[in-house]
CSV table of N, CA and C in Angstrom, one decimal:
chain,number,residue,atom,x,y,z
A,9,ALA,N,25.7,5.7,-5.7
A,9,ALA,CA,26.5,5.9,-4.3
A,9,ALA,C,27.5,6.9,-4.4
A,10,ALA,N,28.3,7.4,-5.6
A,10,ALA,CA,29.6,7.8,-5.5
A,10,ALA,C,29.2,9.2,-5.2
A,11,LEU,N,28.3,10.0,-5.9
A,11,LEU,CA,27.9,10.7,-5.6
A,11,LEU,C,27.2,11.5,-4.4
A,12,GLN,N,26.4,10.5,-3.7
A,12,GLN,CA,26.7,10.6,-2.2
A,12,GLN,C,27.3,10.5,-1.8
A,13,ASP,N,28.4,9.9,-2.2
A,13,ASP,CA,29.5,9.7,-1.3
A,13,ASP,C,30.4,11.2,-0.8
A,14,CYS,N,30.3,11.8,-2.4
A,14,CYS,CA,30.9,12.5,-2.3
A,14,CYS,C,30.0,13.4,-2.1
A,15,LEU,N,29.3,14.4,-1.7
A,15,LEU,CA,28.1,15.4,-1.1
A,15,LEU,C,28.9,15.2,0.4
A,16,PHE,N,28.9,13.7,1.1
A,16,PHE,CA,29.2,13.8,2.9
A,16,PHE,C,30.1,14.0,2.3
A,17,GLU,N,31.8,13.0,2.4
A,17,GLU,CA,33.0,13.5,1.9
A,17,GLU,C,32.8,15.8,2.7
A,18,GLN,N,32.4,15.5,1.2
A,18,GLN,CA,32.3,17.6,1.2
A,18,GLN,C,32.2,18.4,2.2
A,19,HIS,N,30.2,17.5,3.2
A,19,HIS,CA,30.6,18.5,4.4
A,19,HIS,C,30.6,18.0,5.6
A,20,GLY,N,31.2,16.6,5.8
A,20,GLY,CA,31.5,16.0,7.1
A,20,GLY,C,30.0,15.3,7.1
A,21,GLY,N,29.6,15.1,6.2
A,21,GLY,CA,28.5,14.2,6.8
A,21,GLY,C,27.0,14.7,7.5
A,22,ASP,N,27.5,15.9,7.6
A,22,ASP,CA,26.3,17.1,7.7
A,22,ASP,C,25.0,16.9,6.8
A,23,LEU,N,24.3,16.2,6.6
A,23,LEU,CA,23.4,16.5,6.0
A,23,LEU,C,22.2,18.4,6.4
A,24,SER,N,22.2,19.1,7.3
A,24,SER,CA,22.0,20.4,7.1
A,24,SER,C,22.6,21.8,6.9
A,25,ARG,N,23.8,21.0,6.9
A,25,ARG,CA,25.3,22.2,5.5
A,25,ARG,C,24.7,21.8,3.9
A,26,LEU,N,24.1,20.9,3.7
A,26,LEU,CA,23.8,20.8,2.3
A,26,LEU,C,22.5,21.5,1.1
A,27,LEU,N,22.6,22.6,0.4
A,27,LEU,CA,21.5,23.0,0.1
A,27,LEU,C,20.4,22.1,0.2
A,28,PRO,N,18.7,22.1,-0.5
A,28,PRO,CA,17.7,21.9,0.2
A,28,PRO,C,18.1,20.3,-0.7
A,29,ASP,N,18.3,20.8,-1.8
A,29,ASP,CA,17.7,20.2,-3.2
A,29,ASP,C,19.4,18.6,-3.3
A,30,ALA,N,20.5,18.5,-2.7
A,30,ALA,CA,21.4,18.0,-2.3
A,30,ALA,C,20.9,17.3,-0.9
A,31,GLN,N,20.6,18.0,0.1
A,31,GLN,CA,19.7,17.2,1.6
A,31,GLN,C,18.6,16.3,0.5
A,32,ALA,N,17.8,16.6,-0.1
A,32,ALA,CA,17.5,15.4,-0.7
A,32,ALA,C,17.7,14.1,-1.5
A,33,LEU,N,18.3,14.0,-2.4
A,33,LEU,CA,19.3,13.2,-2.8
A,33,LEU,C,20.2,12.4,-1.8
A,34,ILE,N,19.8,13.0,-0.7
A,34,ILE,CA,20.5,12.1,0.0
A,34,ILE,C,19.8,11.6,0.8
A,35,GLN,N,17.9,12.1,1.4
A,35,GLN,CA,16.7,11.9,1.2
A,35,GLN,C,17.3,10.2,0.5
A,36,ILE,N,16.5,9.8,-0.9
A,36,ILE,CA,16.7,9.5,-1.8
A,36,ILE,C,18.1,8.2,-1.5
A,37,TRP,N,18.6,8.3,-1.2
A,37,TRP,CA,20.0,7.4,-1.0
A,37,TRP,C,20.2,6.7,0.7
A,38,ARG,N,19.5,7.2,1.6
A,38,ARG,CA,19.3,6.6,2.5
A,38,ARG,C,18.5,6.3,2.9
A,39,LEU,N,17.4,6.2,2.3
A,39,LEU,CA,16.0,4.9,1.9
A,39,LEU,C,15.8,4.3,1.4
A,40,ASP,N,16.5,4.4,0.2
A,40,ASP,CA,17.5,3.2,-0.3
A,40,ASP,C,18.4,1.8,-0.3
A,41,ALA,N,19.1,3.1,0.4
A,41,ALA,CA,20.7,2.1,2.4
A,41,ALA,C,19.9,1.0,2.6
A,42,ASP,N,19.2,1.4,2.9
A,42,ASP,CA,18.5,1.7,3.9
A,42,ASP,C,16.9,0.1,3.8
A,43,MET,N,16.5,0.4,3.0
A,43,MET,CA,15.3,-0.5,1.7
A,43,MET,C,15.9,-1.5,1.7
A,44,TYR,N,17.0,-1.5,0.7
A,44,TYR,CA,17.5,-3.0,0.6
A,44,TYR,C,19.0,-3.5,0.8
A,45,SER,N,18.8,-2.9,2.6
A,45,SER,CA,19.3,-3.4,3.2
A,45,SER,C,18.7,-4.1,3.8
A,46,GLY,N,17.8,-4.2,4.2
A,46,GLY,CA,16.6,-4.8,5.9
A,46,GLY,C,15.2,-4.1,5.5
A,47,GLY,N,15.5,-3.8,4.6
A,47,GLY,CA,13.3,-3.7,4.3
A,47,GLY,C,12.8,-2.2,4.4
A,48,PHE,N,11.5,-2.0,4.7
A,48,PHE,CA,10.8,-0.7,5.5
A,48,PHE,C,11.4,-0.3,7.0
A,49,LEU,N,11.0,-2.1,7.6
A,49,LEU,CA,11.5,-2.2,9.3
A,49,LEU,C,12.6,-0.9,9.3
A,50,GLN,N,13.5,-1.7,8.9
A,50,GLN,CA,15.2,-0.9,8.7
A,50,GLN,C,15.1,0.4,9.2
A,51,TYR,N,14.5,0.7,7.4
A,51,TYR,CA,14.3,2.1,7.3
A,51,TYR,C,13.7,3.2,8.1
A,52,PHE,N,12.9,2.7,8.6
A,52,PHE,CA,11.6,3.4,9.4
A,52,PHE,C,12.7,3.3,10.5
A,53,CYS,N,12.8,2.3,11.0
A,53,CYS,CA,13.8,1.7,12.6
A,53,CYS,C,14.3,2.3,12.5
A,54,ASN,N,15.9,2.9,11.3
A,54,ASN,CA,17.0,3.6,11.5
A,54,ASN,C,16.7,5.4,11.1
A,55,ARG,N,15.1,6.0,10.9
A,55,ARG,CA,15.2,6.8,11.0
A,55,ARG,C,13.9,7.4,11.2
A,56,GLY,N,13.0,7.5,11.6
A,56,GLY,CA,12.3,7.8,12.2
A,56,GLY,C,10.9,8.3,11.4
A,57,LYS,N,10.0,8.5,12.0
A,57,LYS,CA,8.9,9.5,11.8
A,57,LYS,C,9.0,11.0,11.1
A,58,GLN,N,10.0,11.5,11.0
A,58,GLN,CA,9.8,13.1,10.9
A,58,GLN,C,10.6,12.4,9.3
A,59,ASN,N,11.9,11.6,9.4
A,59,ASN,CA,12.4,11.2,8.3
A,59,ASN,C,11.8,10.5,6.1
A,60,LEU,N,10.3,9.6,8.2
A,60,LEU,CA,9.7,9.0,6.8
A,60,LEU,C,8.4,10.6,5.8
A,61,ARG,N,8.7,11.0,6.8
A,61,ARG,CA,7.6,12.3,6.5
A,61,ARG,C,8.7,13.3,4.9
A,62,GLN,N,9.5,13.2,5.5
A,62,GLN,CA,10.4,14.5,4.3
A,62,GLN,C,11.0,12.9,3.0
A,63,VAL,N,11.4,12.6,3.2
A,63,VAL,CA,11.3,11.3,1.9
A,63,VAL,C,9.8,11.1,1.3
A,64,GLN,N,8.7,10.5,2.2
A,64,GLN,CA,7.5,11.2,1.1
A,64,GLN,C,7.4,12.6,0.5
A,65,ASN,N,7.8,13.6,0.9
A,65,ASN,CA,6.8,14.8,0.3
A,65,ASN,C,8.5,14.6,-1.2
A,66,ILE,N,9.3,14.1,-0.6
A,66,ILE,CA,10.8,14.1,-1.2
A,66,ILE,C,10.6,12.9,-2.8
A,67,LEU,N,9.2,11.8,-2.5
A,67,LEU,CA,9.1,10.8,-3.1
A,67,LEU,C,7.7,11.7,-4.5
A,68,LYS,N,7.1,12.7,-3.9
A,68,LYS,CA,6.2,13.1,-4.4
A,68,LYS,C,6.2,13.9,-4.9
A,69,HIS,N,8.0,14.7,-4.9
A,69,HIS,CA,8.4,16.1,-5.9
A,69,HIS,C,8.5,15.4,-6.7
A,70,ILE,N,9.7,14.0,-7.2
A,70,ILE,CA,10.0,13.3,-7.9
A,70,ILE,C,9.6,12.0,-9.1
A,71,GLY,N,7.5,12.0,-8.4
A,71,GLY,CA,7.2,11.8,-9.3
A,71,GLY,C,7.0,10.3,-9.1
A,72,ALA,N,7.8,9.9,-8.3
A,72,ALA,CA,7.7,8.4,-7.5
A,72,ALA,C,6.7,7.7,-7.1
A,73,GLN,N,5.7,7.5,-7.6
A,73,GLN,CA,4.3,7.9,-7.2
A,73,GLN,C,4.3,6.0,-6.3
A,74,ARG,N,5.0,5.1,-6.9
A,74,ARG,CA,4.8,3.8,-7.1
A,74,ARG,C,5.7,3.2,-5.0
A,75,SER,N,6.6,4.3,-5.6
A,75,SER,CA,7.5,4.1,-4.3
A,75,SER,C,6.5,4.3,-2.8
A,76,LEU,N,5.9,5.7,-3.2
A,76,LEU,CA,5.4,7.0,-2.4
A,76,LEU,C,4.7,6.0,-1.6
A,77,ALA,N,3.6,5.0,-2.4
A,77,ALA,CA,2.1,4.0,-2.2
A,77,ALA,C,2.3,2.7,-1.4
A,78,ILE,N,4.0,2.9,-1.3
A,78,ILE,CA,4.5,1.2,-1.0
A,78,ILE,C,4.8,2.2,0.8
A,79,LEU,N,5.4,2.9,0.4
A,79,LEU,CA,5.6,3.6,2.0
A,79,LEU,C,5.2,4.1,3.0
A,80,LYS,N,3.4,4.0,2.3
A,80,LYS,CA,2.7,4.6,3.3
A,80,LYS,C,1.9,3.8,3.8
A,81,GLU,N,1.4,2.2,2.9
A,81,GLU,CA,0.7,1.2,3.3
A,81,GLU,C,2.2,0.5,4.7
A,82,ASN,N,3.2,0.6,4.2
A,82,ASN,CA,4.2,-0.1,5.6
A,82,ASN,C,4.1,1.1,6.1
A,83,GLU,N,4.0,2.0,6.4
A,83,GLU,CA,3.7,2.9,7.9
A,83,GLU,C,2.3,2.6,8.4
A,84,ALA,N,1.0,2.0,7.3
A,84,ALA,CA,0.1,2.1,8.6
A,84,ALA,C,-0.5,0.5,8.6
A,85,LEU,N,0.3,-0.8,7.9
A,85,LEU,CA,0.4,-1.3,8.7
A,85,LEU,C,1.5,-1.6,9.7
A,86,ILE,N,1.8,-1.0,10.1
A,86,ILE,CA,2.0,-0.7,11.7
A,86,ILE,C,2.0,0.5,12.3
A,87,ALA,N,1.8,1.1,12.1
A,87,ALA,CA,0.9,2.1,12.5
A,87,ALA,C,-0.4,1.3,14.4
A,88,PRO,N,-0.4,0.1,14.1
A,88,PRO,CA,-1.4,-0.3,15.2
A,88,PRO,C,0.5,-0.1,16.4
A,89,LEU,N,1.3,-0.3,16.0
A,89,LEU,CA,1.8,-0.9,16.9
A,89,LEU,C,2.8,0.9,18.4
A,90,GLN,N,2.1,2.0,17.2
A,90,GLN,CA,2.0,2.9,17.4
A,90,GLN,C,2.1,3.3,19.9
A,91,HIS,N,0.2,2.3,19.8
A,91,HIS,CA,0.3,3.0,20.9
A,91,HIS,C,0.6,2.1,21.6
A,92,ASP,N,1.5,0.8,21.9
A,92,ASP,CA,2.2,-0.5,23.1
A,92,ASP,C,3.1,0.6,24.3
A,93,ASN,N,2.6,0.5,24.7
A,93,ASN,CA,3.5,1.0,25.7
A,93,ASN,C,5.0,0.1,25.8
A,94,ARG,N,5.0,-0.7,25.6
A,94,ARG,CA,6.1,-1.8,25.9
A,94,ARG,C,7.6,-0.7,24.8
A,95,ILE,N,7.1,-0.5,23.7
A,95,ILE,CA,8.2,-0.5,22.8
A,95,ILE,C,8.9,1.7,23.2
A,96,LYS,N,10.2,1.3,23.8
A,96,LYS,CA,10.5,2.4,24.1
A,96,LYS,C,11.3,3.6,22.7
A,97,LYS,N,11.6,2.5,21.7
A,97,LYS,CA,12.7,2.7,20.8
A,97,LYS,C,11.7,2.4,19.5
A,98,LEU,N,12.3,3.2,18.4
A,98,LEU,CA,12.4,2.4,17.5
A,98,LEU,C,12.8,1.6,16.8
A,99,TRP,N,13.7,0.4,17.2
A,99,TRP,CA,13.9,-0.9,16.7
A,99,TRP,C,13.1,-1.9,18.3
A,100,ASP,N,12.4,-1.6,19.0
A,100,ASP,CA,11.5,-1.8,19.9
A,100,ASP,C,9.9,-2.5,19.0
A,101,ILE,N,10.5,-1.6,17.5
A,101,ILE,CA,8.8,-2.7,16.9
A,101,ILE,C,8.3,-3.8,16.6
A,102,PRO,N,10.4,-4.3,15.5
A,102,PRO,CA,10.5,-5.4,15.2
A,102,PRO,C,10.1,-6.3,16.9
A,103,LEU,N,10.1,-6.6,17.5
A,103,LEU,CA,9.4,-7.5,18.6
A,103,LEU,C,8.6,-7.3,18.6
A,104,TYR,N,7.3,-6.6,18.2
A,104,TYR,CA,5.8,-6.5,18.9
A,104,TYR,C,4.9,-7.0,17.6
A,105,LEU,N,5.7,-6.7,16.4
A,105,LEU,CA,4.9,-7.1,14.9
A,105,LEU,C,4.0,-8.0,15.4
A,106,GLU,N,4.5,-9.9,15.9
A,106,GLU,CA,3.7,-10.8,15.8
A,106,GLU,C,2.2,-10.2,16.4
A,107,ASP,N,2.6,-9.9,17.7
A,107,ASP,CA,1.1,-9.2,18.8
A,107,ASP,C,0.1,-7.9,17.9
A,108,HIS,N,0.6,-7.5,17.5
A,108,HIS,CA,-0.2,-6.8,16.6
A,108,HIS,C,-0.7,-7.3,15.1
A,109,LEU,N,0.4,-8.0,13.9
A,109,LEU,CA,-0.5,-8.0,12.7
A,109,LEU,C,-0.8,-9.3,12.9
A,110,ASN,N,-1.7,-9.9,11.9
A,110,ASN,CA,-1.7,-11.8,12.2
A,110,ASN,C,-1.0,-11.6,10.6
A,111,ALA,N,-0.9,-13.0,10.5
A,111,ALA,CA,0.0,-13.2,9.1
A,111,ALA,C,0.3,-12.8,7.5
A,112,ASP,N,-1.2,-12.7,7.4
A,112,ASP,CA,-1.0,-12.1,6.3
A,112,ASP,C,-1.0,-10.2,6.2
A,113,GLN,N,-0.9,-9.8,7.3
A,113,GLN,CA,0.0,-8.4,6.9
A,113,GLN,C,0.9,-8.3,7.4
A,114,LEU,N,1.5,-9.7,8.3
A,114,LEU,CA,3.7,-9.7,8.7
A,114,LEU,C,3.9,-10.6,7.1
A,115,ALA,N,3.1,-11.1,6.0
A,115,ALA,CA,3.4,-11.0,5.1
A,115,ALA,C,3.6,-10.2,3.8
A,116,ARG,N,2.9,-9.4,3.9
A,116,ARG,CA,2.7,-8.1,3.2
A,116,ARG,C,3.5,-7.0,3.2
A,117,LEU,N,4.0,-7.1,4.1
A,117,LEU,CA,5.6,-6.3,5.0
A,117,LEU,C,6.8,-6.9,3.9
A,118,ASP,N,6.7,-7.8,4.2
A,118,ASP,CA,7.6,-8.6,2.9
A,118,ASP,C,7.2,-8.8,1.4
A,119,THR,N,6.7,-8.6,1.4
A,119,THR,CA,5.8,-8.3,-0.3
A,119,THR,C,6.2,-6.6,-0.4
A,120,LEU,N,5.2,-5.8,0.2
A,120,LEU,CA,6.5,-4.8,-0.4
A,120,LEU,C,7.7,-4.7,0.0
A,121,ASP,N,8.5,-4.8,0.8
A,121,ASP,CA,9.8,-4.7,0.3
A,121,ASP,C,10.4,-5.5,-0.9
A,122,ALA,N,9.1,-6.5,-1.2
A,122,ALA,CA,10.0,-7.4,-2.6
A,122,ALA,C,9.6,-5.6,-4.2
A,123,GLU,N,8.5,-5.5,-3.9
A,123,GLU,CA,7.9,-4.1,-4.3
A,123,GLU,C,9.2,-3.5,-4.8
A,124,TYR,N,9.5,-2.7,-3.8
A,124,TYR,CA,10.0,-1.8,-3.3
A,124,TYR,C,11.3,-1.8,-3.9
A,125,TRP,N,12.1,-3.3,-4.3
A,125,TRP,CA,13.0,-3.6,-4.4
A,125,TRP,C,13.7,-3.7,-6.3
A,126,ALA,N,12.2,-3.5,-6.2
A,126,ALA,CA,12.4,-3.9,-8.3
A,126,ALA,C,11.8,-2.5,-8.3
A,127,ASN,N,12.5,-1.8,-7.9
A,127,ASN,CA,12.1,0.5,-8.4
A,127,ASN,C,11.3,-0.2,-9.4
A,128,PRO,N,10.2,-0.2,-8.8
A,128,PRO,CA,9.1,0.5,-9.9
A,128,PRO,C,8.7,2.3,-10.7
A,129,ASP,N,10.0,3.4,-9.7
A,129,ASP,CA,9.2,3.8,-10.3
A,129,ASP,C,10.8,4.8,-11.4
A,130,ASP,N,12.2,4.3,-10.5
A,130,ASP,CA,13.5,4.4,-11.4
A,130,ASP,C,13.8,5.1,-10.3
A,131,ARG,N,13.9,5.5,-8.9
A,131,ARG,CA,14.1,6.6,-8.0
A,131,ARG,C,15.2,7.0,-8.1
A,132,GLN,N,16.2,6.8,-9.0
A,132,GLN,CA,17.7,7.7,-8.8
A,132,GLN,C,17.6,8.3,-10.5
A,133,VAL,N,17.1,8.2,-11.5
A,133,VAL,CA,16.2,8.8,-13.0
A,133,VAL,C,15.6,10.0,-12.3
A,134,LEU,N,14.9,9.6,-11.6
A,134,LEU,CA,13.5,10.4,-11.2
A,134,LEU,C,14.2,11.3,-10.6
A,135,CYS,N,15.4,11.7,-9.7
A,135,CYS,CA,15.6,11.9,-9.0
A,135,CYS,C,16.9,13.4,-10.4
A,136,CYS,N,17.7,13.0,-10.3
A,136,CYS,CA,18.3,13.2,-11.9
A,136,CYS,C,17.8,14.6,-12.4
A,137,HIS,N,16.2,13.5,-13.0
A,137,HIS,CA,15.5,14.6,-13.3
A,137,HIS,C,14.6,15.6,-13.0
A,138,ALA,N,14.8,15.6,-11.4
A,138,ALA,CA,13.9,16.9,-10.4
A,138,ALA,C,15.1,17.0,-10.1
A,139,TYR,N,15.9,17.4,-10.0
A,139,TYR,CA,17.7,18.0,-9.7
A,139,TYR,C,18.9,18.0,-10.2
A,140,PRO,N,18.4,18.3,-12.2
A,140,PRO,CA,19.2,18.5,-13.2
A,140,PRO,C,20.2,20.2,-12.4
A,141,SER,N,19.6,21.0,-12.3
A,141,SER,CA,20.5,21.8,-11.7
A,141,SER,C,22.1,21.0,-10.3
A,142,LEU,N,21.6,19.9,-10.2
A,142,LEU,CA,22.5,20.0,-9.1
A,142,LEU,C,23.7,19.1,-9.4
A,143,MET,N,23.3,17.6,-10.4
A,143,MET,CA,24.0,16.6,-11.0
A,143,MET,C,24.8,17.4,-11.6
A,144,GLN,N,24.8,17.6,-12.7
A,144,GLN,CA,25.5,18.4,-13.7
A,144,GLN,C,27.6,18.8,-12.6
A,145,PRO,N,27.5,19.6,-11.7
A,145,PRO,CA,28.4,20.3,-11.0
A,145,PRO,C,28.7,19.2,-9.8
A,146,PHE,N,27.8,18.9,-9.5
A,146,PHE,CA,28.6,17.8,-8.2
A,146,PHE,C,28.8,16.1,-9.0
A,147,LEU,N,28.5,16.2,-10.1
A,147,LEU,CA,29.5,15.1,-11.2
A,147,LEU,C,30.1,15.2,-11.6
A,148,ALA,N,31.0,16.7,-11.2
A,148,ALA,CA,31.2,16.8,-12.0
A,148,ALA,C,33.3,17.4,-11.3
A,149,GLN,N,32.8,18.0,-10.0
A,149,GLN,CA,32.9,18.3,-9.3
A,149,GLN,C,33.6,17.1,-8.5
A,150,CYS,N,33.3,15.8,-8.6
A,150,CYS,CA,33.4,14.1,-7.8
A,150,CYS,C,34.2,13.9,-9.1
A,151,GLY,N,34.4,14.1,-9.6
A,151,GLY,CA,35.6,13.1,-11.1
A,151,GLY,C,34.6,12.4,-12.2
A,152,ALA,N,32.6,12.5,-11.7
A,152,ALA,CA,32.1,11.5,-12.5
A,152,ALA,C,32.0,11.7,-14.0
A,153,LEU,N,32.2,12.8,-14.1
A,153,LEU,CA,31.9,13.4,-15.0
A,153,LEU,C,33.7,13.5,-16.3
A,154,PRO,N,33.5,13.3,-17.4
A,154,PRO,CA,34.8,13.3,-18.2
A,154,PRO,C,35.0,15.0,-17.7
A,155,ASN,N,36.4,15.4,-17.9
A,155,ASN,CA,36.8,16.4,-18.1
A,155,ASN,C,37.1,17.4,-19.6
A,156,PRO,N,36.2,18.4,-19.6
A,156,PRO,CA,36.6,18.2,-20.7
A,156,PRO,C,37.4,18.9,-21.5
A,157,ALA,N,38.3,18.5,-22.9
A,157,ALA,CA,39.9,19.0,-23.2
A,157,ALA,C,39.8,20.3,-23.7
C-alpha cells in the first residue's frame, strides 16, 4: 500500500490526475481495501457499478481471471435488487438482501468473499507484471527502492 499512498499524496487523491496505468493500480488497491475490509458488498456500495466495470476490465487485462469471476458472480447474485424501488442509494442494498436472496445465495456471497480473500490470482504480482514501467519509477520516487550509490 506504500506505492498507492505515495501516488495519492503526489496528486492530492485525485484519481483523474494519474496516468491510466497508475489509475489501474489504484483501482486494484481500492478493490482489495474494500474487499478485505468488508467484502463485495462494501466494495460495490462504496464504489458503484461504474468502478466495478472499470476494475473488471483491469482484472481481465492483468489476467486475474478467478478474481474477475468472483466479482461477476457477486454482481449476478445482487442483480435482482436493481429493480427494488426501496433502494435509493447503494448502501440500501444490504438492507434488502434477504428479501431477494435465499439462504444458499446469501451463503454464497460469504463464500465468494472468502475465495477473494485467498487471493487466487495474486493480483498485486499480476499488477507488477502488467505495469512494469509504472512500478520502477514510482518505487524509486517513493523511497521503496534503494538509492544506487
